[in-house]
CSV table of C-alpha atoms in Angstrom, one decimal:
chain,number,residue,atom,x,y,z
A,1232,UNK,CA,37.4,-22.4,22.8
A,1233,UNK,CA,35.6,-21.2,25.9
A,1234,UNK,CA,34.4,-23.6,28.6
A,1235,UNK,CA,30.7,-23.2,27.9
A,1236,UNK,CA,31.2,-24.1,24.3
A,1237,UNK,CA,32.8,-27.3,25.3
A,1238,UNK,CA,30.0,-28.0,27.7
A,1239,UNK,CA,27.4,-27.2,25.1
A,1240,UNK,CA,25.4,-25.3,27.7
A,1241,UNK,CA,22.9,-23.1,25.7
A,1242,UNK,CA,21.5,-21.8,29.0
A,1243,UNK,CA,24.8,-20.8,30.6
A,1244,UNK,CA,24.5,-17.3,32.2
A,1245,UNK,CA,27.2,-15.9,29.8
A,1246,UNK,CA,25.4,-17.3,26.8
A,1247,UNK,CA,22.1,-15.8,27.9
A,1248,UNK,CA,23.8,-12.5,28.6
A,1249,UNK,CA,25.6,-12.4,25.3
A,1250,UNK,CA,24.3,-15.0,22.8
A,1251,UNK,CA,26.1,-13.2,19.9
A,1252,UNK,CA,29.5,-13.9,21.3
A,1253,UNK,CA,28.6,-17.6,21.8
A,1254,UNK,CA,27.1,-18.0,18.4
A,1255,UNK,CA,30.1,-16.2,16.8
A,1256,UNK,CA,32.5,-18.6,18.4
A,1257,UNK,CA,30.4,-21.5,17.3
A,1258,UNK,CA,30.0,-20.2,13.8
A,1259,UNK,CA,33.7,-19.7,13.5
A,1260,UNK,CA,34.6,-23.2,14.7
A,1261,UNK,CA,31.7,-25.4,13.8
A,1262,UNK,CA,28.7,-23.8,12.0
A,1263,UNK,CA,26.8,-27.1,12.0
A,1264,UNK,CA,27.5,-28.3,15.5
A,1265,UNK,CA,26.3,-31.4,17.2
A,1266,UNK,CA,25.3,-30.3,20.7
A,1267,UNK,CA,25.6,-33.4,22.9
A,1268,UNK,CA,23.9,-31.8,25.8
A,1269,UNK,CA,20.8,-30.8,23.8
A,1270,UNK,CA,21.0,-33.9,21.6
A,1271,UNK,CA,20.6,-31.9,18.4
A,1272,UNK,CA,22.4,-29.9,15.8
A,1273,UNK,CA,23.0,-26.1,16.3
A,1274,UNK,CA,23.2,-24.1,13.1
A,1275,UNK,CA,24.8,-20.7,13.2
A,1276,UNK,CA,25.9,-19.9,9.6
A,1277,UNK,CA,23.6,-17.8,7.4
A,1278,UNK,CA,23.8,-20.1,4.4
A,1279,UNK,CA,23.1,-23.3,6.4
A,1280,UNK,CA,20.3,-21.6,8.4
A,1281,UNK,CA,18.6,-20.3,5.2
A,1282,UNK,CA,19.0,-23.6,3.4
A,1283,UNK,CA,17.2,-25.4,6.2
A,1284,UNK,CA,14.5,-22.8,6.7
A,1285,UNK,CA,13.7,-22.7,3.0
A,1286,UNK,CA,13.5,-26.5,2.7
A,1287,UNK,CA,10.2,-27.6,4.2
A,1288,UNK,CA,10.3,-30.9,2.2
A,1289,UNK,CA,13.3,-32.2,4.3
A,1290,UNK,CA,12.7,-30.3,7.5
A,1291,UNK,CA,9.6,-30.5,9.6
A,1292,UNK,CA,8.1,-28.0,12.0
A,1293,UNK,CA,5.7,-30.5,13.5
A,1294,UNK,CA,6.8,-29.9,17.1
A,1295,UNK,CA,3.8,-31.6,18.6
A,1296,UNK,CA,4.2,-34.7,16.5
A,1297,UNK,CA,7.8,-35.1,17.5
A,1298,UNK,CA,6.9,-34.4,21.1
A,1299,UNK,CA,4.2,-37.0,21.1
A,1300,UNK,CA,6.6,-39.6,19.7
A,1301,UNK,CA,8.8,-39.0,22.8
A,1302,UNK,CA,6.0,-39.4,25.3
A,1303,UNK,CA,4.0,-42.3,26.6
A,1304,UNK,CA,0.2,-42.2,26.1
A,1305,UNK,CA,-0.2,-41.4,29.7
A,1306,UNK,CA,2.3,-38.5,29.6
A,1307,UNK,CA,0.5,-37.2,26.5
A,1308,UNK,CA,-2.9,-37.3,28.3
A,1309,UNK,CA,-1.4,-35.5,31.3
A,1310,UNK,CA,-0.7,-32.5,29.1
A,1311,UNK,CA,-3.7,-32.8,26.8
A,1312,UNK,CA,-4.4,-29.1,26.5
A,1313,UNK,CA,-1.0,-28.5,25.0
A,1314,UNK,CA,-1.7,-31.0,22.3
A,1315,UNK,CA,-5.4,-29.9,21.8
A,1316,UNK,CA,-4.4,-26.3,21.1
A,1317,UNK,CA,-0.8,-26.2,20.0
A,1318,UNK,CA,-1.1,-28.9,17.4
A,1319,UNK,CA,-3.4,-26.6,15.5
A,1320,UNK,CA,-0.9,-23.7,15.6
A,1321,UNK,CA,0.2,-22.9,12.1
A,1322,UNK,CA,3.8,-22.6,13.2
A,1323,UNK,CA,3.9,-26.2,14.2
A,1324,UNK,CA,2.3,-27.7,11.1
A,1325,UNK,CA,3.7,-28.9,7.8
A,1326,UNK,CA,2.2,-28.7,4.3
A,1327,UNK,CA,-0.4,-29.3,3.1
A,1328,UNK,CA,-2.3,-28.2,6.3
A,1329,UNK,CA,0.0,-25.3,6.9
A,1330,UNK,CA,-0.4,-24.1,3.4
A,1331,UNK,CA,-4.2,-23.9,3.7
A,1332,UNK,CA,-4.2,-22.0,6.9
A,1333,UNK,CA,-1.4,-19.7,5.8
A,1334,UNK,CA,-3.0,-18.7,2.5
A,1335,UNK,CA,-6.1,-17.9,4.4
A,1336,UNK,CA,-4.6,-15.9,7.2
A,1337,UNK,CA,-1.9,-14.3,5.1
A,1338,UNK,CA,-4.5,-12.0,3.4
A,1339,UNK,CA,-5.1,-10.3,6.7
A,1340,UNK,CA,-1.5,-9.7,7.4
A,1341,UNK,CA,-0.1,-8.4,4.1
A,1342,UNK,CA,1.9,-5.1,4.2
A,1343,UNK,CA,-1.1,-3.4,2.4
A,1344,UNK,CA,-3.6,-4.8,4.9
A,1345,UNK,CA,-1.5,-3.8,7.9
A,1346,UNK,CA,-0.9,-0.3,6.6
A,1347,UNK,CA,-4.5,0.7,7.3
A,1348,UNK,CA,-3.9,0.1,11.0
A,1349,UNK,CA,-1.0,2.6,11.1
A,1350,UNK,CA,-3.0,5.6,12.2
A,1351,UNK,CA,-4.5,3.6,15.1
A,1352,UNK,CA,-1.0,2.4,16.2
A,1353,UNK,CA,0.3,5.9,16.0
A,1354,UNK,CA,-2.4,7.1,18.3
A,1355,UNK,CA,-1.7,4.3,20.8
A,1356,UNK,CA,2.0,5.1,20.8
A,1357,UNK,CA,1.3,8.8,21.4
A,1358,UNK,CA,-1.2,8.1,24.2
A,1359,UNK,CA,1.2,5.7,25.9
A,1360,UNK,CA,4.1,8.2,25.7
A,1361,UNK,CA,1.8,11.0,27.0
A,1362,UNK,CA,1.6,9.2,30.3
A,1363,UNK,CA,5.4,8.8,30.8
A,1364,UNK,CA,7.5,11.3,29.0
A,1365,UNK,CA,7.1,14.3,31.4
A,1366,UNK,CA,8.7,12.3,34.3
A,1367,UNK,CA,11.9,11.9,32.4
A,1368,UNK,CA,12.2,8.3,33.2
A,1369,UNK,CA,10.3,5.0,32.7
A,1370,UNK,CA,10.6,1.3,32.9
A,1371,UNK,CA,10.6,1.0,29.1
A,1372,UNK,CA,9.2,-2.6,28.9
A,1373,UNK,CA,6.3,-2.1,31.4
A,1374,UNK,CA,5.5,1.5,30.4
A,1375,UNK,CA,5.8,1.3,26.7
A,1376,UNK,CA,7.1,-1.8,25.0
A,1377,UNK,CA,4.4,-4.0,26.5
A,1378,UNK,CA,1.6,-1.4,26.4
A,1379,UNK,CA,1.8,-0.7,22.7
A,1380,UNK,CA,1.6,-4.2,21.1
A,1381,UNK,CA,-0.8,-5.5,23.7
A,1382,UNK,CA,-3.2,-2.6,23.0
A,1383,UNK,CA,-2.8,-3.1,19.3
A,1384,UNK,CA,-3.5,-6.9,19.3
A,1385,UNK,CA,-6.6,-6.5,21.5
A,1386,UNK,CA,-7.9,-3.8,19.0
A,1387,UNK,CA,-7.2,-6.2,16.1
A,1388,UNK,CA,-9.2,-9.0,17.6
A,1389,UNK,CA,-11.9,-6.5,18.4
A,1390,UNK,CA,-11.7,-6.9,22.2
A,1391,UNK,CA,-10.0,-3.8,23.7
A,1392,UNK,CA,-11.5,-4.5,27.1
A,1393,UNK,CA,-10.0,-7.9,27.7
A,1394,UNK,CA,-8.1,-8.2,31.0
A,1395,UNK,CA,-4.6,-7.7,29.8
A,1396,UNK,CA,-3.0,-8.6,33.1
A,1397,UNK,CA,-4.6,-12.1,32.9
A,1398,UNK,CA,-3.6,-12.4,29.2
A,1399,UNK,CA,0.0,-11.5,30.1
A,1400,UNK,CA,0.0,-14.0,33.0
A,1401,UNK,CA,-1.3,-16.8,30.8
A,1402,UNK,CA,1.0,-15.9,27.9
A,1403,UNK,CA,3.9,-16.1,30.2
A,1404,UNK,CA,2.7,-19.6,31.4
A,1405,UNK,CA,2.4,-20.7,27.8
A,1406,UNK,CA,5.9,-19.3,27.1
A,1407,UNK,CA,7.3,-21.4,29.8
A,1408,UNK,CA,6.7,-24.4,27.6
A,1409,UNK,CA,8.8,-23.1,24.7
A,1410,UNK,CA,10.9,-20.3,25.7
A,1411,UNK,CA,11.8,-20.0,29.3
A,1412,UNK,CA,13.5,-22.4,31.6
A,1413,UNK,CA,13.8,-25.6,29.6
A,1414,UNK,CA,14.9,-27.1,32.9
A,1415,UNK,CA,11.7,-26.0,34.8
A,1416,UNK,CA,10.3,-29.4,35.9
A,1417,UNK,CA,6.7,-28.3,35.9
A,1418,UNK,CA,6.9,-26.4,32.6
A,1419,UNK,CA,4.4,-28.5,30.8
A,1420,UNK,CA,1.9,-28.4,33.6
A,1421,UNK,CA,2.3,-24.6,33.9
A,1422,UNK,CA,1.7,-24.2,30.2
A,1423,UNK,CA,-1.4,-26.4,30.4
A,1424,UNK,CA,-2.9,-24.2,33.0
A,1425,UNK,CA,-2.1,-21.1,30.9
A,1426,UNK,CA,-3.6,-22.6,27.8
A,1427,UNK,CA,-6.7,-23.8,29.5
A,1428,UNK,CA,-7.3,-20.4,31.1
A,1429,UNK,CA,-6.8,-18.5,27.9
A,1430,UNK,CA,-9.0,-20.9,25.9
A,1431,UNK,CA,-11.8,-20.6,28.4
A,1432,UNK,CA,-11.5,-16.8,28.4
A,1433,UNK,CA,-11.5,-16.6,24.6
A,1434,UNK,CA,-14.3,-19.0,23.9
A,1435,UNK,CA,-17.2,-16.7,24.9
A,1436,UNK,CA,-15.6,-14.0,22.8
A,1437,UNK,CA,-15.6,-16.2,19.8
A,1438,UNK,CA,-19.3,-17.0,20.4
A,1439,UNK,CA,-20.1,-13.4,20.9
A,1440,UNK,CA,-18.4,-12.6,17.5
A,1441,UNK,CA,-20.3,-15.4,15.9
A,1442,UNK,CA,-23.6,-13.7,16.9
A,1443,UNK,CA,-22.2,-10.1,16.3
A,1444,UNK,CA,-19.7,-10.3,13.5
A,1445,UNK,CA,-17.4,-7.3,12.9
A,1446,UNK,CA,-14.3,-6.7,10.8
A,1447,UNK,CA,-11.9,-7.9,13.5
A,1448,UNK,CA,-9.6,-11.0,13.1
A,1449,UNK,CA,-11.8,-13.3,15.2
A,1450,UNK,CA,-14.8,-12.5,12.9
A,1451,UNK,CA,-12.7,-13.2,9.9
A,1452,UNK,CA,-11.6,-16.6,11.4
A,1453,UNK,CA,-15.3,-17.5,12.1
A,1454,UNK,CA,-16.4,-16.7,8.6
A,1455,UNK,CA,-13.6,-19.0,7.3
A,1456,UNK,CA,-14.8,-21.7,9.6
A,1457,UNK,CA,-18.4,-21.2,8.5
A,1458,UNK,CA,-17.2,-21.4,4.9
A,1459,UNK,CA,-15.6,-24.8,5.7
A,1460,UNK,CA,-12.0,-23.6,5.1
A,1461,UNK,CA,-10.9,-24.2,8.7
A,1462,UNK,CA,-12.4,-25.9,11.7
A,1463,UNK,CA,-13.3,-24.8,15.2
A,1464,UNK,CA,-10.0,-26.1,16.6
A,1465,UNK,CA,-8.2,-23.9,14.1
A,1466,UNK,CA,-10.2,-20.9,15.2
A,1467,UNK,CA,-9.5,-21.4,19.0
A,1468,UNK,CA,-5.8,-22.2,18.4
A,1469,UNK,CA,-5.3,-19.3,16.1
A,1470,UNK,CA,-6.9,-16.9,18.5
A,1471,UNK,CA,-4.6,-18.1,21.3
A,1472,UNK,CA,-1.6,-17.8,18.8
A,1473,UNK,CA,-2.6,-14.2,17.8
A,1474,UNK,CA,-2.9,-13.0,21.4
A,1475,UNK,CA,0.2,-14.9,22.6
A,1476,UNK,CA,2.3,-14.1,19.5
A,1477,UNK,CA,0.9,-10.7,19.0
A,1478,UNK,CA,2.5,-9.0,21.9
A,1479,UNK,CA,5.4,-10.8,23.4
A,1480,UNK,CA,7.9,-10.8,20.5
A,1481,UNK,CA,7.0,-7.3,19.5
A,1482,UNK,CA,7.5,-6.1,23.0
A,1483,UNK,CA,11.0,-7.6,23.2
A,1484,UNK,CA,11.8,-6.2,19.8
A,1485,UNK,CA,11.0,-2.6,21.0
A,1486,UNK,CA,13.1,-3.2,24.1
A,1487,UNK,CA,16.1,-4.8,22.4
A,1488,UNK,CA,16.0,-2.1,19.7
A,1489,UNK,CA,15.9,0.7,22.3
A,1490,UNK,CA,18.8,-0.8,24.1
A,1491,UNK,CA,20.8,-1.2,20.8
A,1492,UNK,CA,20.2,2.5,20.0
A,1493,UNK,CA,21.1,3.5,23.6
A,1494,UNK,CA,24.4,1.8,23.0
A,1495,UNK,CA,24.8,3.5,19.6
A,1496,UNK,CA,23.5,7.0,20.2
A,1497,UNK,CA,24.9,8.2,16.9
A,1498,UNK,CA,22.4,5.8,15.2
A,1499,UNK,CA,19.6,7.2,17.3
A,1500,UNK,CA,20.6,10.7,16.0
A,1501,UNK,CA,20.6,9.5,12.4
A,1502,UNK,CA,17.0,8.3,12.8
A,1503,UNK,CA,16.1,11.5,14.5
A,1504,UNK,CA,17.6,13.6,11.7
A,1505,UNK,CA,16.1,11.5,8.9
A,1506,UNK,CA,12.9,9.7,10.0
A,1507,UNK,CA,12.8,8.3,6.4
A,1508,UNK,CA,15.5,5.9,7.6
A,1509,UNK,CA,13.1,4.3,10.1
A,1510,UNK,CA,12.1,1.4,7.7
A,1511,UNK,CA,15.8,0.4,7.2
A,1512,UNK,CA,16.5,1.2,10.8
A,1513,UNK,CA,13.9,-1.3,12.0
A,1514,UNK,CA,15.3,-4.0,9.7
A,1515,UNK,CA,18.7,-3.4,11.2
A,1516,UNK,CA,17.3,-3.6,14.8
A,1517,UNK,CA,15.7,-6.9,13.8
A,1518,UNK,CA,19.0,-8.2,12.5
A,1519,UNK,CA,21.2,-6.8,15.2
A,1520,UNK,CA,19.3,-8.1,18.2
A,1521,UNK,CA,15.9,-9.6,17.2
A,1522,UNK,CA,13.5,-11.0,19.8
A,1523,UNK,CA,13.6,-14.6,18.6
A,1524,UNK,CA,17.1,-16.1,18.7
A,1525,UNK,CA,16.3,-19.5,17.3
A,1526,UNK,CA,13.7,-21.9,15.9
A,1527,UNK,CA,13.6,-25.7,15.7
A,1528,UNK,CA,13.3,-28.1,12.9
A,1529,UNK,CA,13.3,-31.9,12.6
A,1530,UNK,CA,14.9,-33.8,9.7
A,1531,UNK,CA,12.4,-35.7,7.7
A,1532,UNK,CA,15.1,-37.6,5.8
A,1533,UNK,CA,18.8,-38.2,5.9
A,1534,UNK,CA,20.2,-34.9,4.5
A,1535,UNK,CA,23.5,-33.1,4.3
A,1536,UNK,CA,23.7,-29.6,5.8
A,1537,UNK,CA,27.0,-27.7,5.5
A,1538,UNK,CA,28.9,-30.8,4.9
A,1539,UNK,CA,27.5,-32.7,7.9
A,1540,UNK,CA,25.2,-35.7,7.7
A,1541,UNK,CA,21.9,-35.0,9.4
A,1542,UNK,CA,19.9,-38.2,10.1
A,1543,UNK,CA,16.2,-38.6,9.8
A,1544,UNK,CA,14.5,-37.7,13.0
A,1545,UNK,CA,17.3,-35.6,14.4
A,1546,UNK,CA,16.5,-32.1,15.6
A,1547,UNK,CA,18.1,-28.8,14.6
A,1548,UNK,CA,18.3,-25.6,16.6
A,1549,UNK,CA,18.4,-23.0,13.8
A,1550,UNK,CA,20.0,-19.9,15.2
A,1551,UNK,CA,18.5,-16.8,13.7
A,1552,UNK,CA,20.8,-14.6,15.8
A,1553,UNK,CA,23.8,-16.5,14.6
A,1554,UNK,CA,22.9,-16.2,11.0
A,1555,UNK,CA,22.1,-12.5,11.4
A,1556,UNK,CA,25.7,-11.8,12.4
A,1557,UNK,CA,27.4,-14.0,9.8
A,1558,UNK,CA,30.2,-11.9,8.1
A,1559,UNK,CA,29.8,-14.0,4.9
A,1560,UNK,CA,26.3,-12.4,4.5
A,1561,UNK,CA,26.7,-9.0,6.3
A,1562,UNK,CA,29.6,-6.6,6.2
A,1563,UNK,CA,30.7,-5.6,9.7
A,1564,UNK,CA,27.9,-7.7,11.1
A,1565,UNK,CA,28.6,-6.7,14.7
A,1566,UNK,CA,28.1,-3.0,13.9
A,1567,UNK,CA,24.7,-1.4,14.1
A,1568,UNK,CA,24.0,0.5,10.9
A,1569,UNK,CA,20.5,1.9,10.5
A,1570,UNK,CA,21.3,2.6,6.8
A,1571,UNK,CA,22.2,-1.0,6.0
A,1572,UNK,CA,20.8,-2.0,2.6
A,1573,UNK,CA,20.2,-4.7,1.5
A,1574,UNK,CA,19.5,-6.4,4.7
A,1575,UNK,CA,18.0,-9.9,4.1
A,1576,UNK,CA,18.1,-10.9,7.7
A,1577,UNK,CA,16.4,-14.0,9.1
A,1578,UNK,CA,14.8,-12.4,12.2
A,1579,UNK,CA,11.3,-13.4,11.1
A,1580,UNK,CA,12.8,-16.7,9.8
A,1581,UNK,CA,12.7,-17.6,6.1
A,1582,UNK,CA,10.7,-20.1,4.0
A,1583,UNK,CA,7.1,-21.1,4.4
A,1584,UNK,CA,7.0,-20.3,8.2
A,1585,UNK,CA,8.2,-16.7,7.8
A,1586,UNK,CA,6.4,-14.8,10.6
A,1587,UNK,CA,2.8,-14.2,9.7
A,1588,UNK,CA,2.8,-11.0,11.8
A,1589,UNK,CA,6.0,-9.7,10.3
A,1590,UNK,CA,4.4,-6.7,8.6
A,1591,UNK,CA,2.4,-5.8,11.7
A,1592,UNK,CA,5.5,-6.1,13.9
A,1593,UNK,CA,7.5,-3.9,11.5
A,1594,UNK,CA,4.8,-1.2,11.4
A,1595,UNK,CA,4.4,-1.2,15.2
A,1596,UNK,CA,8.1,-1.0,15.8
A,1597,UNK,CA,8.5,1.8,13.2
A,1598,UNK,CA,5.7,3.7,14.9
A,1599,UNK,CA,7.1,3.0,18.3
A,1600,UNK,CA,10.5,4.4,17.4
A,1601,UNK,CA,9.0,7.3,15.4
A,1602,UNK,CA,7.2,8.2,18.6
A,1603,UNK,CA,10.3,7.7,20.9
A,1604,UNK,CA,12.8,9.7,18.8
A,1605,UNK,CA,10.4,12.6,18.4
A,1606,UNK,CA,9.5,12.9,22.0
A,1607,UNK,CA,12.6,11.9,24.0
A,1608,UNK,CA,16.3,12.3,23.8
A,1609,UNK,CA,18.4,9.1,23.4
A,1610,UNK,CA,17.9,7.4,26.7
A,1611,UNK,CA,20.5,6.2,29.1
A,1612,UNK,CA,20.2,3.3,31.5
A,1613,UNK,CA,19.0,4.3,35.0
A,1614,UNK,CA,21.8,4.5,37.4
A,1615,UNK,CA,22.6,1.4,39.4
A,1616,UNK,CA,20.5,-0.8,37.2
A,1617,UNK,CA,21.8,-3.7,35.2
A,1618,UNK,CA,20.6,-5.8,32.3
A,1619,UNK,CA,19.1,-9.1,33.0
A,1620,UNK,CA,17.7,-11.5,30.4
A,1621,UNK,CA,15.2,-14.3,30.8
A,1622,UNK,CA,17.0,-17.6,30.6
A,1623,UNK,CA,15.7,-18.9,27.3
A,1624,UNK,CA,17.3,-20.5,24.2
A,1625,UNK,CA,14.5,-19.1,22.0
A,1626,UNK,CA,13.6,-15.6,23.3
A,1627,UNK,CA,15.9,-12.6,23.6
A,1628,UNK,CA,14.0,-11.0,26.4
A,1629,UNK,CA,15.1,-8.4,28.9
A,1630,UNK,CA,13.4,-8.6,32.3
A,1631,UNK,CA,13.2,-4.8,32.4
A,1632,UNK,CA,14.8,-1.7,31.0
A,1633,UNK,CA,14.8,1.3,33.3
A,1634,UNK,CA,15.8,4.4,31.4
A,1635,UNK,CA,16.3,8.2,31.9
A,1636,UNK,CA,15.9,10.8,29.2
A,1637,UNK,CA,15.0,14.4,28.5
A,1638,UNK,CA,11.6,15.2,27.1
A,1639,UNK,CA,11.7,17.0,23.7
A,1640,UNK,CA,9.2,19.8,23.7
B,1461,UNK,CA,-3.5,-4.3,-21.0
B,1462,UNK,CA,0.0,-2.9,-21.8
B,1463,UNK,CA,3.2,-4.8,-21.4
B,1464,UNK,CA,3.2,-6.1,-17.9
B,1465,UNK,CA,6.5,-6.9,-16.2
B,1466,UNK,CA,6.8,-8.8,-13.0
B,1467,UNK,CA,10.1,-9.1,-11.1
B,1468,UNK,CA,11.1,-10.6,-7.8
B,1469,UNK,CA,13.7,-8.8,-5.7
B,1470,UNK,CA,16.1,-11.4,-4.4
B,1471,UNK,CA,17.4,-8.9,-1.8
B,1472,UNK,CA,13.9,-9.2,-0.3
B,1473,UNK,CA,12.5,-12.6,-1.1
B,1474,UNK,CA,12.6,-15.0,1.8
B,1475,UNK,CA,11.1,-18.0,0.0
B,1476,UNK,CA,7.7,-18.0,1.7
B,1477,UNK,CA,6.3,-19.7,-1.5
B,1478,UNK,CA,3.0,-17.8,-1.1
B,1479,UNK,CA,3.2,-16.3,-4.7
B,1480,UNK,CA,3.8,-19.9,-6.0
B,1481,UNK,CA,0.8,-21.2,-4.1
B,1482,UNK,CA,-1.5,-18.4,-5.3
B,1483,UNK,CA,-0.2,-18.4,-8.9
B,1484,UNK,CA,1.6,-21.7,-9.6
B,1485,UNK,CA,1.7,-21.0,-13.4
B,1486,UNK,CA,3.5,-17.7,-12.9
B,1487,UNK,CA,5.9,-18.3,-10.0
B,1488,UNK,CA,8.4,-21.0,-9.2
B,1489,UNK,CA,11.4,-21.4,-7.0
B,1490,UNK,CA,15.0,-21.3,-8.0
B,1491,UNK,CA,17.8,-23.5,-6.6
B,1492,UNK,CA,18.1,-21.1,-3.6
B,1493,UNK,CA,14.5,-21.5,-2.6
B,1494,UNK,CA,13.7,-17.9,-3.8
B,1495,UNK,CA,10.8,-17.1,-6.2
B,1496,UNK,CA,11.3,-16.5,-9.9
B,1497,UNK,CA,8.8,-15.6,-12.6
B,1498,UNK,CA,8.5,-18.4,-15.1
B,1499,UNK,CA,6.0,-16.8,-17.4
B,1500,UNK,CA,2.9,-14.5,-17.3
B,1501,UNK,CA,0.9,-16.3,-20.0
B,1502,UNK,CA,-2.5,-14.6,-20.0
B,1503,UNK,CA,-2.7,-13.9,-16.3
B,1504,UNK,CA,-4.7,-10.7,-15.9
B,1505,UNK,CA,-3.0,-7.7,-14.2
B,1506,UNK,CA,-5.5,-7.6,-11.3
B,1507,UNK,CA,-4.6,-11.2,-10.3
B,1508,UNK,CA,-0.9,-10.4,-10.6
B,1509,UNK,CA,-1.2,-7.4,-8.3
B,1510,UNK,CA,-3.3,-9.3,-5.8
B,1511,UNK,CA,-0.7,-12.0,-5.7
B,1512,UNK,CA,2.1,-9.5,-5.3
B,1513,UNK,CA,0.2,-8.1,-2.4
B,1514,UNK,CA,0.4,-11.5,-0.6
B,1515,UNK,CA,4.2,-11.3,-0.4
B,1516,UNK,CA,5.2,-10.7,3.2
B,1517,UNK,CA,8.4,-9.0,2.1
B,1518,UNK,CA,7.0,-6.8,-0.7
B,1519,UNK,CA,9.5,-8.6,-3.0
B,1520,UNK,CA,7.3,-8.6,-6.1
B,1521,UNK,CA,7.1,-5.7,-8.3
B,1522,UNK,CA,4.4,-5.3,-11.0
B,1523,UNK,CA,5.0,-2.7,-13.7
B,1524,UNK,CA,3.3,-1.5,-16.8
B,1525,UNK,CA,6.2,-1.2,-19.2
B,1526,UNK,CA,4.4,0.8,-21.8
B,1527,UNK,CA,3.6,3.6,-19.3
B,1528,UNK,CA,6.4,3.0,-16.7
B,1529,UNK,CA,3.7,2.9,-14.0
B,1530,UNK,CA,4.5,0.8,-11.0
B,1531,UNK,CA,1.3,-1.1,-10.2
B,1532,UNK,CA,2.7,-2.7,-7.1
B,1533,UNK,CA,4.0,-2.0,-4.5
B,1534,UNK,CA,2.1,1.3,-4.0
B,1535,UNK,CA,4.2,4.3,-3.1
B,1536,UNK,CA,2.7,4.6,0.4
B,1537,UNK,CA,4.5,1.4,1.5
B,1538,UNK,CA,7.7,3.2,0.9
B,1539,UNK,CA,9.5,0.3,-0.6
């Protein structure tokens, strides 16, 4: 067993660089592992992960509730914006509140509902590529992977002119709270500033939509509020969630997927020769190196998982990346195979909290790769550059991806 | 209405429970937390298709057995 496994250090540089090796070692030795350092269980086996994610009766997602229970009243007040906004995020709520919000919002994100945005996304992909392909090189994240989902989500909320640099900055600040640098001492304060700024920026937009309703997502949230289905806090929090969640994870998915294909050029060629494979290919990129490595649950009761006794109140780090490479579920799980079928991965989680934006992300990533494979050769990493990931237990996020390629004319 | 057949593809179902919430008389969960069809009763076909649409995984198929027509998912989704 490697040293970092003994130390239970989920943030060790080698774990951040190659989480799959770490989770493989853990899955092979102890798929339901008590991590003494994190003071919680780490689940890396597919069956155990799926069992927990599909069991909302025994496992809670009420992150803010559990956080509140760990803090004094004074500490809670010092980070009030986090509580005021994030406790209304659907992802951190349990039934029955979760069910009401999910059933309402789900209608806007079904595969059929999302399909109508495909022509718009296709245009955005082409316009974004128009700016960079001729030069034969780009920083893929900055020039493409970030541009596409950010433009799409701003279109969907009906606000294409919002200041995307500010939104990016605030999103990163909010991300500090969950994703990046669990050891950053000011992480909660940084997140508060980000949330406050984003809320203040979005509020006038909500009021503008109230006066001038359209067919955008904000207008639909307002009409649900006016019909008494949700309240104003839900509207604000959901807008923040859509903007925040609408670009970051998709951006990372495009970047991780590009890198995976760069490392498997024969798979890039398969997609190029048969674009019909793109749907399956995107599922495989999600499985192989998705943008969310893990999610957290809290036991609501004493419950057995994979032969281990989990006690009420204990937390569980549910490793989506670990489950997605489990050989008991996937043949040759460490191989990238764009024809893999079936492919019931857990990249968007399973159960009631399965990603609301999954259909949007799938369609955007399909269009992104359709654009890439048609316009450029399989890229290679820019000389003298190296891969560097943000230190995060949750996100699989490259800092940048400088690439070279030939333009296909 | 012809003979309507509703099936859930367990290679796709992730147990979101949305179908069950929208149509509790038709859908239930099996022991693995995946959706199953427990009976269509007199549920009209439009409601069945609308519910199938809510599945984030497109795991629910609605067919007219008498004509063989697939009512959901539509061909353009490429499922």
